[in-house]
Each structure stands twice: as C-alpha cells, then as structure tokens.
Amino acid sequence: MKDWKKQLRDLLAILFGNALYALAVAAFILPNHLITGGSTGLALVARQLWGIPVEAFVACFNPLMFLLGLWVLGKRFALTTLVSSFWYPLVFGFFQRMPGIPFPTQEKLLAVVCAGGMIGAAIGVVMDGLPAGEAIDLEELQAFLDRRKPGQSKFTTARSEADRAELLSGVFDGKTTGTPISVIVHNQDQRSRDYGKIKDCYRPGHADYTFDAKYGIRDYRGGGRTSGRETIGRVAAGAIASKILQRLGIRITAYTKAIGPITVPESEYDYGCINDNPLYMPNLGYALEAAAHLEKCVKDQDSLGGIIECVIDGMPAGIGEPVFDKLDANLAKAVMSIGAVKGVEIGDGFRAACATGSDNNDAFYSENGGVHKRTNHSGGTLGGLSDGSRIVLRAAIKPTPSISREQETVDIHGENTRIAITGRHDPVIVPRAVVVVESMAAVTAVDLLMANMSVRMEFLEKIYCKNIIP
C-alpha cells in the first residue's frame, strides 16, 4: 500500500513539475519563439533570462537530466520520459491554439519589409514571395511614388524630394525573377537642425514619449519610423502589387472623401476628377471648398484630418479566411498600420450599429448565372470572405500633429513646458496618404489571392495536371 502511494506521489510530482516547466516556457517563449523540444524550450528561456547560448545549454542540460533521472527515480525513469513525451505536446498544443498567444508561423505568402525614416541616407523595401514572370515598369512604380511625394501643392510640406526609385534586385529584363525584390529611395533634402530646439521635448500627438517609454532611446530628428516618410516603402510595394491585380482584372481606387468637415456625398462622386485636384477628391466643387477651409486652418497655425475611401472592384468571391485572417480583418490591420490612421470601417461600418437586421442585410438575387446583391451594406465581405461585390473601406486620418501653434508638453526631465513646432510640415496629410491606403489594400489583396490557390484540390489540378479537362 505504501509503495502504491509513493508511486502515485512520484507521478503527481512529475506532472506538477512538467506543468510548471510548460507554463514557464509559455510565459517567456510562446510570444516570440516556436517550441521545438523540451530542453530546447528551456534553453530559450535561459537565453532570454541570462544570455546563455542555446547550444551550450542543451549540451550540458540533457546529460545532467539523464543522470539525475537515473539517480532519483531509478527504474521509474522510463515512466518520467513517457509522461513527459505526452505531456509537453499536450500543453504546448493547448497554448498554441489559444487566441491571443501568437506563434511565429509565417502564414503570409507575400512578405514586405521596410526600413528607413525621415532622416537618414535612404528608405528601402524588400518584397519576397512574388511569382516570377510579372512585368515591372519602373516608370509605373515611380508614378505611384509621385502621388505621395512632398511639394505637390501648397497643402503639402515644402521639403524637396524627387523620391526616385531604384530597383536593386528581383527584376531581370523587366520581369520578376521570383527572388526578393528590393527598392531603394534616397533622402536628399533632410534638415536635422529643424529639431535641435525641441529635441528634449515630447511633441503632442507624436510618438516621442512612447518611443522613450519602449526603447529608452529615440532619434529626435523627426518621426523616425513613425514618420510619414516611412510609407515610401509601402507605396513601392503597393505599385508592384497593383500591377499583379490589374493583370487579374482587379482594380483598386482610393480618394479623399472628406477634409475636416467638408465631405463629398456618394451621389456626387466623379471618379474622373480625382487626379485633377491637389486634394484627390472625387468632386471639384467640394475640393475647392475644402481648399478654402484648409487655408483658414493654416492661417490659424492649425491642421486638419479627413477620411480616405478605398474601393476594390473585380475581387472574386471566397477570398479571405473565416477566422483570424478574414479579408476585412487583414485590410483593417494593414490600413491601421499606417501612422496617421485612427480608425477603419468596412461597408456601412459604425452605421450598421444603428440599423435593423432587415435594413442591414443585403438581399441576394440571381442573374446571368451569377449571384449578386441588391445593396452593399456589408462592404463586399461576408464571414471574412469576399462576396464578389465591390469592397469598400474607409480610413479616418488624424490632423497633422506638427503645428506652429504653441502647445503644452513635458520635457525628458519631467518638467512642464510649452512648445511651438517650426520647420516644413503638411497642414493636412490626407491627400498624400491616399496612395498609401491604396497600396496597403493592394498588398493585402495579392497575399490573400495567393493563399487561396491551395484551398481546393481542383485549383492545384489546374496548375499541375496538364491533362485535366476543365
């Protein structure tokens, strides 16, 4: 009887010890690392806490644990190994499936990495995962960048930048090679001296304070990685993604729906005049009204925000994922990652909260062998998947935080002070952000289209089986 109780106590001790170990690894490692084994997981904890190399820890830990197991448990060492073998996968499998604990699995087929900021030698972007054989025209790419470059009108910063793109890799004879594409744009007109007087102050509306809180160090010369200039890489990537979408019959159109209180009603849209006014509004009359309102704000040493609307036409039904990688969720995340964006809505968005089900539902009907909708309150998505109708999203852009009007703030020493920001800044960032929103939507759409190629067996057959009769 005593032996039975002792064995049960040993077994419970083993389970308890393994549970503590699993929880410790989950707490320190799961957000950043993929657990590949027991000793490796503990080695990652040791590296994160004490800087011990993983290889050295594993080389010492495994033999020591084997000897310790034989000495303490003797014949029951086999039981320990058996329990551990089943316990670790069970616990880690549970944590892996818990929402909110991200694993470093790269589910995206199209990877985009940007580098650089407002001050520095250059800004660059690398796109990996694009298929080979797509024609790339550098002038078409440049046309995208020209839509966001400074100095376009009196409502943009006076900073003089050509923003000329240079292709470094991934393109040969005008076509993608299937290898990573890298694009670089050199900074030419940077003025670090504009920030010398305010380098010790936290600018209201900027990320100065939060960067200090996170990193303990920051580059005070402009916004750095939170600067609007960071979006150059996004636009270069979006230009290439838009080219692919165009080949697939998918078109993205973005424009300024509102500047401050001046909003263009949908009934008065004229898409043909979007590029005929400096604010990129789909109505020339409202563009003139918004320009007058902007001039008044500039005289008052203030700035304005607005709303950018982006529509995607030609997207086939069924693109997206039903849970975490929903089409609307990925679009919202991509657009919200733009520095000045404070809100995103799809379709009717927040207006849907005030509607009834009978009003909000889009009735279906059949025509010419296809399924269509009478209305589009959903904005082109249902259950996280495209429904074949126009996708509509809107982004709320905050006013430019750099204003010359004096404001209250705090310096790096915690002292109250006042600040007036001088230099070259946009009184409104909305017009230059239009192409950025369009670009992020294009990159997101291409990535989900590529992921959708493997969801059905017949899709793979069309690619790889030459003798399949369609």
Coordinates of C-alpha atoms in Angstrom, one line a residue:
M1 CA 0.0 0.0 0.0
K2 CA 2.8 2.4 0.9
D3 CA 4.6 1.6 -2.4
W4 CA 1.4 2.4 -4.3
K5 CA 1.0 5.8 -2.5
K6 CA 4.7 6.6 -3.1
Q7 CA 4.4 5.8 -6.8
L8 CA 1.3 8.0 -7.0
R9 CA 3.1 10.8 -5.2
D10 CA 6.1 10.5 -7.6
L11 CA 3.7 10.6 -10.6
L12 CA 2.0 13.7 -9.3
A13 CA 5.3 15.3 -8.7
I14 CA 6.3 14.6 -12.2
L15 CA 3.1 16.0 -13.6
F16 CA 3.4 19.1 -11.4
G17 CA 7.0 19.7 -12.3
N18 CA 6.2 19.4 -16.0
A19 CA 3.3 21.7 -15.7
L20 CA 5.4 24.4 -14.0
Y21 CA 8.0 24.0 -16.7
A22 CA 5.4 24.2 -19.5
L23 CA 3.9 27.3 -18.0
A24 CA 7.3 29.0 -17.6
V25 CA 8.2 28.3 -21.2
A26 CA 4.8 29.6 -22.3
A27 CA 5.2 32.8 -20.3
F28 CA 8.6 33.6 -21.6
I29 CA 8.8 32.0 -25.0
L30 CA 5.5 31.5 -26.7
P31 CA 5.0 35.0 -27.9
N32 CA 8.4 35.0 -29.7
H33 CA 9.6 31.5 -30.4
L34 CA 8.4 28.2 -31.7
I35 CA 8.9 25.4 -29.2
T36 CA 10.8 22.6 -30.9
G37 CA 11.6 20.3 -27.9
G38 CA 11.8 20.1 -24.1
S39 CA 15.4 21.0 -23.5
T40 CA 15.4 23.5 -26.4
G41 CA 12.4 25.3 -24.9
L42 CA 14.1 25.6 -21.5
A43 CA 17.3 26.7 -23.3
L44 CA 15.4 29.5 -25.0
V45 CA 14.2 30.6 -21.5
A46 CA 17.8 30.6 -20.2
R47 CA 19.0 32.6 -23.2
Q48 CA 16.3 35.2 -22.7
L49 CA 16.9 35.5 -19.0
W50 CA 20.7 35.1 -18.7
G51 CA 22.0 35.2 -22.2
I52 CA 23.3 31.6 -22.2
P53 CA 23.8 30.2 -25.8
V54 CA 21.1 27.6 -26.7
E55 CA 23.7 25.1 -28.0
A56 CA 25.7 25.3 -24.8
F57 CA 22.7 24.9 -22.5
V58 CA 21.3 21.9 -24.4
A59 CA 24.8 20.2 -24.5
C60 CA 25.0 20.4 -20.7
F61 CA 21.4 20.1 -19.7
N62 CA 20.5 16.8 -21.5
P63 CA 23.3 14.6 -20.0
L64 CA 22.7 16.1 -16.5
M65 CA 19.0 15.5 -16.6
F66 CA 19.6 11.9 -17.7
L67 CA 22.0 11.2 -14.9
L68 CA 19.7 13.0 -12.4
G69 CA 16.7 11.0 -13.5
L70 CA 18.6 7.7 -13.1
W71 CA 19.8 8.7 -9.6
V72 CA 16.5 10.0 -8.3
L73 CA 14.0 7.8 -10.0
G74 CA 15.9 4.7 -10.8
K75 CA 13.6 2.2 -12.6
R76 CA 10.8 4.8 -12.8
F77 CA 12.9 7.0 -15.1
A78 CA 11.2 5.3 -18.0
L79 CA 7.9 6.5 -16.6
T80 CA 9.1 10.1 -16.4
T81 CA 10.2 10.0 -20.0
L82 CA 6.9 8.5 -21.1
V83 CA 4.8 11.1 -19.2
S84 CA 7.0 14.0 -20.5
S85 CA 6.7 12.8 -24.0
F86 CA 2.9 13.0 -23.9
W87 CA 2.6 16.0 -21.5
Y88 CA 4.7 18.5 -23.5
P89 CA 2.8 18.2 -26.8
L90 CA -0.5 18.3 -24.9
V91 CA 0.3 21.5 -23.0
F92 CA 2.0 23.3 -25.9
G93 CA -0.8 22.2 -28.3
F94 CA -3.3 23.8 -25.9
F95 CA -1.3 27.1 -25.7
Q96 CA -0.7 27.1 -29.5
R97 CA -4.4 27.1 -30.1
M98 CA -5.3 29.7 -27.5
P99 CA -6.3 33.0 -29.2
G100 CA -4.1 35.9 -28.3
I101 CA -0.8 33.9 -28.0
P102 CA 0.9 34.4 -31.3
F103 CA 3.2 31.7 -32.7
P104 CA 5.9 32.8 -35.2
T105 CA 4.4 30.9 -38.0
Q106 CA 4.6 32.8 -41.3
E107 CA 1.3 32.2 -42.9
K108 CA 1.6 35.1 -45.3
L109 CA 2.9 34.2 -48.7
L110 CA 3.8 37.8 -49.6
A111 CA 6.3 39.3 -47.1
V112 CA 7.0 43.1 -47.1
V113 CA 9.8 44.6 -45.0
C114 CA 10.5 48.3 -44.9
A115 CA 13.5 50.2 -43.5
G116 CA 14.4 53.9 -43.0
G117 CA 12.7 57.0 -42.0
M118 CA 12.6 60.8 -42.2
I119 CA 16.3 61.3 -41.5
G120 CA 19.0 59.1 -42.9
A121 CA 20.6 58.0 -46.1
A122 CA 17.6 56.2 -47.7
I123 CA 14.4 54.4 -47.4
G124 CA 14.0 50.8 -48.7
V125 CA 11.6 48.0 -49.1
V126 CA 12.0 44.2 -49.8
M127 CA 9.2 42.1 -51.2
D128 CA 9.5 38.4 -51.0
G129 CA 7.1 35.8 -52.3
L130 CA 6.1 37.4 -55.6
P131 CA 5.8 35.0 -58.6
A132 CA 8.3 35.1 -61.4
G133 CA 7.3 36.5 -64.8
E134 CA 5.4 39.6 -63.9
A135 CA 6.4 42.7 -66.0
I136 CA 7.7 45.5 -63.8
D137 CA 7.9 49.0 -65.3
L138 CA 10.0 51.4 -63.2
E139 CA 8.1 54.4 -64.5
E140 CA 4.8 52.9 -63.4
L141 CA 6.3 52.3 -60.0
Q142 CA 7.5 55.9 -60.0
A143 CA 4.1 57.2 -60.8
F144 CA 2.8 55.7 -57.5
L145 CA 5.6 57.3 -55.6
D146 CA 5.0 60.7 -57.2
R147 CA 1.4 60.6 -55.8
R148 CA 2.8 60.7 -52.2
K149 CA 6.0 62.7 -52.6
P150 CA 6.2 66.2 -51.0
G151 CA 5.9 69.5 -52.7
Q152 CA 2.9 68.7 -54.9
S153 CA 0.9 71.8 -53.7
K154 CA 0.7 74.5 -51.1
F155 CA -1.1 72.0 -48.9
T156 CA 2.0 69.7 -48.6
T157 CA 5.4 70.1 -47.0
A158 CA 7.9 72.2 -48.8
R159 CA 10.5 69.5 -48.4
S160 CA 12.1 69.0 -51.8
E161 CA 12.4 65.3 -52.6
A162 CA 12.5 63.6 -56.0
D163 CA 11.7 60.3 -54.4
R164 CA 13.3 58.5 -57.4
A165 CA 13.1 54.7 -57.0
E166 CA 16.0 52.4 -57.7
L167 CA 15.5 48.7 -58.3
L168 CA 18.3 46.7 -56.6
S169 CA 17.2 43.1 -57.1
G170 CA 14.5 40.7 -58.1
V171 CA 13.9 42.0 -61.6
F172 CA 15.7 40.9 -64.8
D173 CA 14.9 42.0 -68.3
G174 CA 11.8 43.9 -67.0
K175 CA 10.3 40.8 -65.3
T176 CA 10.2 39.5 -61.7
T177 CA 12.6 36.5 -61.2
G178 CA 10.8 35.0 -58.2
T179 CA 13.5 36.2 -55.8
P180 CA 13.1 39.1 -53.3
I181 CA 12.6 42.5 -55.0
S182 CA 14.4 45.4 -53.3
V183 CA 13.7 49.0 -54.0
I184 CA 15.6 52.0 -52.5
V185 CA 14.8 55.7 -52.4
H186 CA 17.5 58.1 -51.3
N187 CA 16.7 61.0 -49.0
Q188 CA 18.0 64.3 -50.4
D189 CA 16.5 67.3 -48.5
Q190 CA 16.8 66.4 -44.8
R191 CA 17.3 69.1 -42.1
S192 CA 18.2 67.7 -38.7
R193 CA 18.7 71.3 -37.4
D194 CA 15.0 71.9 -37.5
Y195 CA 14.6 69.6 -34.5
G196 CA 17.6 70.9 -32.4
K197 CA 15.5 73.3 -30.3
I198 CA 12.8 70.7 -29.4
K199 CA 15.0 67.6 -29.1
D200 CA 14.3 67.4 -25.3
C201 CA 10.5 67.9 -25.6
Y202 CA 7.8 65.4 -26.2
R203 CA 5.8 66.7 -29.1
P204 CA 2.0 66.4 -28.6
G205 CA 0.4 63.9 -31.0
H206 CA 3.8 62.4 -31.8
A207 CA 5.4 59.1 -30.7
D208 CA 8.3 60.8 -28.9
Y209 CA 7.1 59.8 -25.4
T210 CA 6.0 56.3 -26.3
F211 CA 9.3 55.6 -28.1
D212 CA 11.2 56.7 -25.0
A213 CA 8.9 54.5 -22.8
K214 CA 9.5 51.5 -25.0
Y215 CA 13.2 51.7 -26.1
G216 CA 14.7 54.1 -23.7
I217 CA 16.3 55.9 -26.7
R218 CA 15.0 57.7 -29.7
D219 CA 16.2 59.7 -32.7
Y220 CA 14.7 63.1 -32.1
R221 CA 15.3 64.2 -35.7
G222 CA 11.7 63.9 -36.9
G223 CA 9.4 61.0 -36.5
G224 CA 11.8 58.2 -37.4
R225 CA 9.9 55.0 -38.1
T226 CA 6.7 56.8 -37.3
S227 CA 7.3 59.5 -39.9
G228 CA 5.1 59.7 -42.9
R229 CA 8.2 59.2 -45.0
E230 CA 8.3 55.6 -43.8
T231 CA 5.4 55.0 -46.2
I232 CA 7.6 55.2 -49.3
G233 CA 8.4 51.5 -48.9
R234 CA 4.7 50.7 -48.6
V235 CA 3.8 52.6 -51.8
A236 CA 6.6 51.0 -53.8
A237 CA 5.3 47.5 -52.7
G238 CA 1.8 48.6 -53.5
A239 CA 2.7 49.7 -57.0
I240 CA 4.0 46.2 -57.7
A241 CA 1.0 44.5 -56.1
S242 CA -1.4 46.7 -58.1
K243 CA 0.3 45.6 -61.3
I244 CA -0.5 42.0 -60.4
L245 CA -4.1 42.8 -59.5
Q246 CA -4.5 44.7 -62.8
R247 CA -3.5 41.6 -64.7
L248 CA -6.1 39.6 -62.7
G249 CA -8.8 42.1 -63.6
I250 CA -9.0 43.6 -60.1
R251 CA -8.8 47.4 -59.7
I252 CA -8.3 49.5 -56.6
T253 CA -9.4 53.1 -56.4
A254 CA -8.7 55.4 -53.4
Y255 CA -9.6 59.1 -52.9
T256 CA -10.2 61.7 -50.3
K257 CA -13.9 61.5 -49.2
A258 CA -13.6 64.3 -46.6
I259 CA -11.2 67.0 -45.4
G260 CA -12.2 68.1 -42.0
P261 CA -16.0 68.8 -42.1
I262 CA -16.1 69.0 -45.9
T263 CA -17.5 65.6 -47.1
V264 CA -18.3 64.5 -50.7
P265 CA -21.6 62.7 -50.8
E266 CA -21.5 59.4 -52.7
S267 CA -24.2 60.7 -55.0
E268 CA -21.9 63.4 -56.3
Y269 CA -18.8 61.3 -56.9
D270 CA -16.9 61.9 -60.2
Y271 CA -14.0 59.5 -60.3
G272 CA -12.6 61.1 -63.4
C273 CA -11.5 64.2 -61.5
I274 CA -9.7 62.6 -58.6
N275 CA -6.3 63.3 -60.1
D276 CA -7.4 66.8 -61.3
N277 CA -7.2 68.5 -57.9
P278 CA -4.4 68.6 -55.3
L279 CA -6.6 67.0 -52.6
Y280 CA -7.6 64.0 -54.7
M281 CA -11.3 64.5 -54.0
P282 CA -13.9 63.0 -56.4
N283 CA -15.6 66.3 -56.9
L284 CA -14.0 69.6 -58.0
G285 CA -16.6 71.8 -56.2
Y286 CA -16.0 70.1 -52.9
A287 CA -12.3 70.2 -53.5
L288 CA -12.4 74.0 -53.8
E289 CA -14.5 74.3 -50.7
A290 CA -12.0 72.0 -48.7
A291 CA -9.1 74.0 -50.0
A292 CA -10.6 77.3 -48.7
H293 CA -11.2 75.7 -45.3
L294 CA -7.6 74.4 -45.3
E295 CA -6.2 77.9 -46.0
K296 CA -8.1 79.3 -43.0
C297 CA -6.6 76.5 -40.8
V298 CA -3.1 77.3 -42.0
K299 CA -3.6 81.0 -41.1
D300 CA -4.7 79.8 -37.6
Q301 CA -1.5 77.8 -37.3
D302 CA -3.5 74.6 -37.2
S303 CA -4.0 71.4 -39.3
L304 CA -6.8 69.1 -40.5
G305 CA -7.6 65.4 -40.8
G306 CA -10.0 63.7 -43.0
I307 CA -11.4 60.4 -44.5
I308 CA -9.9 58.3 -47.3
E309 CA -12.2 55.9 -49.1
C310 CA -10.9 52.9 -51.0
V311 CA -12.8 50.6 -53.2
I312 CA -11.8 47.3 -54.8
D313 CA -13.6 46.1 -57.9
G314 CA -13.3 42.7 -59.5
M315 CA -12.4 40.7 -56.5
P316 CA -13.8 37.2 -56.9
A317 CA -16.0 35.7 -54.2
G318 CA -14.4 33.5 -51.5
I319 CA -11.1 35.3 -50.9
G320 CA -10.0 35.6 -47.3
E321 CA -10.2 33.3 -44.3
P322 CA -13.2 32.6 -42.0
V323 CA -11.4 33.4 -38.6
F324 CA -8.2 35.2 -37.9
D325 CA -7.2 36.1 -41.4
K326 CA -10.5 37.5 -42.5
L327 CA -10.4 39.7 -45.6
D328 CA -11.8 42.7 -43.7
A329 CA -9.6 42.0 -40.7
N330 CA -6.4 41.9 -42.7
L331 CA -7.4 45.0 -44.7
A332 CA -8.2 46.8 -41.4
K333 CA -4.9 45.8 -39.9
A334 CA -2.9 46.8 -43.0
V335 CA -4.5 50.2 -43.2
M336 CA -4.4 50.8 -39.4
S337 CA -0.7 50.1 -39.5
I338 CA -0.3 53.5 -41.4
G339 CA 0.9 56.0 -38.9
A340 CA -1.8 58.7 -39.2
V341 CA -4.8 56.3 -39.4
K342 CA -7.0 56.3 -36.3
G343 CA -10.0 54.2 -37.5
V344 CA -11.1 51.9 -40.3
E345 CA -14.6 50.8 -41.3
I346 CA -15.8 48.3 -43.9
G347 CA -19.1 48.9 -45.7
D348 CA -21.6 50.7 -43.5
G349 CA -19.2 50.3 -40.6
F350 CA -20.4 52.0 -37.4
R351 CA -23.7 52.9 -39.1
A352 CA -24.6 49.3 -39.0
A353 CA -24.9 49.5 -35.2
C354 CA -27.9 51.8 -35.7
A355 CA -29.6 49.7 -38.4
T356 CA -32.1 46.8 -38.1
G357 CA -31.3 43.4 -39.5
S358 CA -33.9 43.8 -42.3
D359 CA -32.2 47.1 -43.3
N360 CA -28.6 45.9 -42.9
N361 CA -29.0 42.6 -44.7
D362 CA -28.1 42.6 -48.4
A363 CA -30.7 40.7 -50.4
F364 CA -29.3 38.2 -53.0
Y365 CA -30.6 37.6 -56.5
S366 CA -29.5 35.5 -59.4
E367 CA -28.7 36.9 -62.8
N368 CA -26.8 35.6 -65.8
G369 CA -25.8 32.5 -63.9
G370 CA -24.2 34.6 -61.1
V371 CA -25.2 35.6 -57.5
H372 CA -25.5 39.3 -56.9
K373 CA -26.7 41.6 -54.1
R374 CA -29.3 44.3 -54.2
T375 CA -27.4 46.5 -51.8
N376 CA -23.9 46.5 -50.3
H377 CA -24.1 47.4 -46.7
S378 CA -21.6 44.7 -45.9
G379 CA -18.9 46.4 -48.0
G380 CA -18.1 43.3 -50.1
T381 CA -17.3 40.9 -47.3
L382 CA -19.4 38.2 -45.5
G383 CA -17.9 36.0 -42.8
G384 CA -14.4 37.3 -43.5
L385 CA -14.6 36.3 -47.2
S386 CA -15.2 38.4 -50.3
D387 CA -18.7 38.1 -51.7
G388 CA -18.0 39.2 -55.3
S389 CA -19.3 42.7 -54.9
R390 CA -17.3 46.0 -54.5
I391 CA -15.2 46.1 -51.4
V392 CA -15.5 49.4 -49.6
L393 CA -13.3 50.6 -46.8
R394 CA -12.7 54.0 -45.2
A395 CA -9.8 55.2 -43.1
A396 CA -10.0 58.1 -40.6
I397 CA -6.8 60.2 -40.8
K398 CA -5.9 62.4 -37.8
P399 CA -4.8 66.0 -38.2
T400 CA -1.1 66.5 -38.7
P401 CA 0.3 66.8 -35.1
S402 CA 3.2 69.2 -36.1
I403 CA 1.6 72.6 -35.8
S404 CA 3.2 76.0 -35.2
R405 CA 0.6 77.0 -32.6
E406 CA 2.1 76.9 -29.1
Q407 CA 1.1 73.8 -27.0
E408 CA 1.6 72.4 -23.5
T409 CA 4.0 69.5 -23.1
V410 CA 6.6 67.8 -20.9
D411 CA 10.4 67.5 -21.5
I412 CA 12.5 64.4 -21.0
H413 CA 13.3 65.5 -17.4
G414 CA 9.6 65.5 -16.5
E415 CA 9.3 69.3 -16.4
N416 CA 6.2 71.1 -17.7
T417 CA 7.0 73.4 -20.7
R418 CA 5.5 74.8 -23.9
I419 CA 6.4 74.1 -27.5
A420 CA 5.8 75.6 -30.9
I421 CA 7.0 73.3 -33.8
T422 CA 8.6 75.0 -36.7
G423 CA 10.0 73.6 -40.0
R424 CA 8.4 72.1 -43.0
H425 CA 5.2 70.1 -42.3
D426 CA 1.9 69.2 -44.1
P427 CA -1.1 71.1 -42.9
V428 CA -3.1 68.0 -43.9
I429 CA -1.7 64.6 -44.6
V430 CA -4.8 63.1 -46.2
P431 CA -4.0 63.8 -49.9
R432 CA -0.6 62.1 -49.7
A433 CA -2.0 59.2 -47.7
V434 CA -4.5 58.3 -50.4
V435 CA -2.0 56.2 -52.3
V436 CA -0.6 54.7 -49.1
V437 CA -4.1 53.3 -48.2
E438 CA -4.5 52.1 -51.8
S439 CA -1.1 50.4 -51.6
M440 CA -1.7 48.6 -48.4
A441 CA -5.0 47.3 -49.7
A442 CA -3.3 46.0 -52.9
V443 CA -0.6 44.2 -50.9
T444 CA -3.2 42.6 -48.7
A445 CA -5.4 41.5 -51.7
V446 CA -2.5 39.9 -53.5
D447 CA -1.4 38.0 -50.4
L448 CA -4.9 36.6 -49.8
L449 CA -5.4 35.7 -53.5
M450 CA -2.1 33.8 -53.5
A451 CA -3.1 31.9 -50.3
N452 CA -6.5 31.0 -51.9
M453 CA -4.8 29.0 -54.7
S454 CA -4.4 25.9 -52.5
V455 CA -7.8 25.8 -50.7
R456 CA -9.4 23.4 -53.3
M457 CA -8.0 20.3 -55.0
E458 CA -9.2 21.5 -58.4
F459 CA -7.1 24.7 -58.1
L460 CA -4.0 22.6 -57.7
E461 CA -5.0 20.3 -60.5
K462 CA -5.4 23.3 -62.9
I463 CA -1.8 24.3 -62.0
Y464 CA -0.1 21.0 -62.0
C465 CA -2.2 18.5 -64.0
K466 CA -1.9 19.2 -67.7
N467 CA -4.3 16.5 -68.8
I468 CA -7.2 17.6 -66.6
I469 CA -10.3 18.6 -68.7
P470 CA -11.7 21.9 -67.4

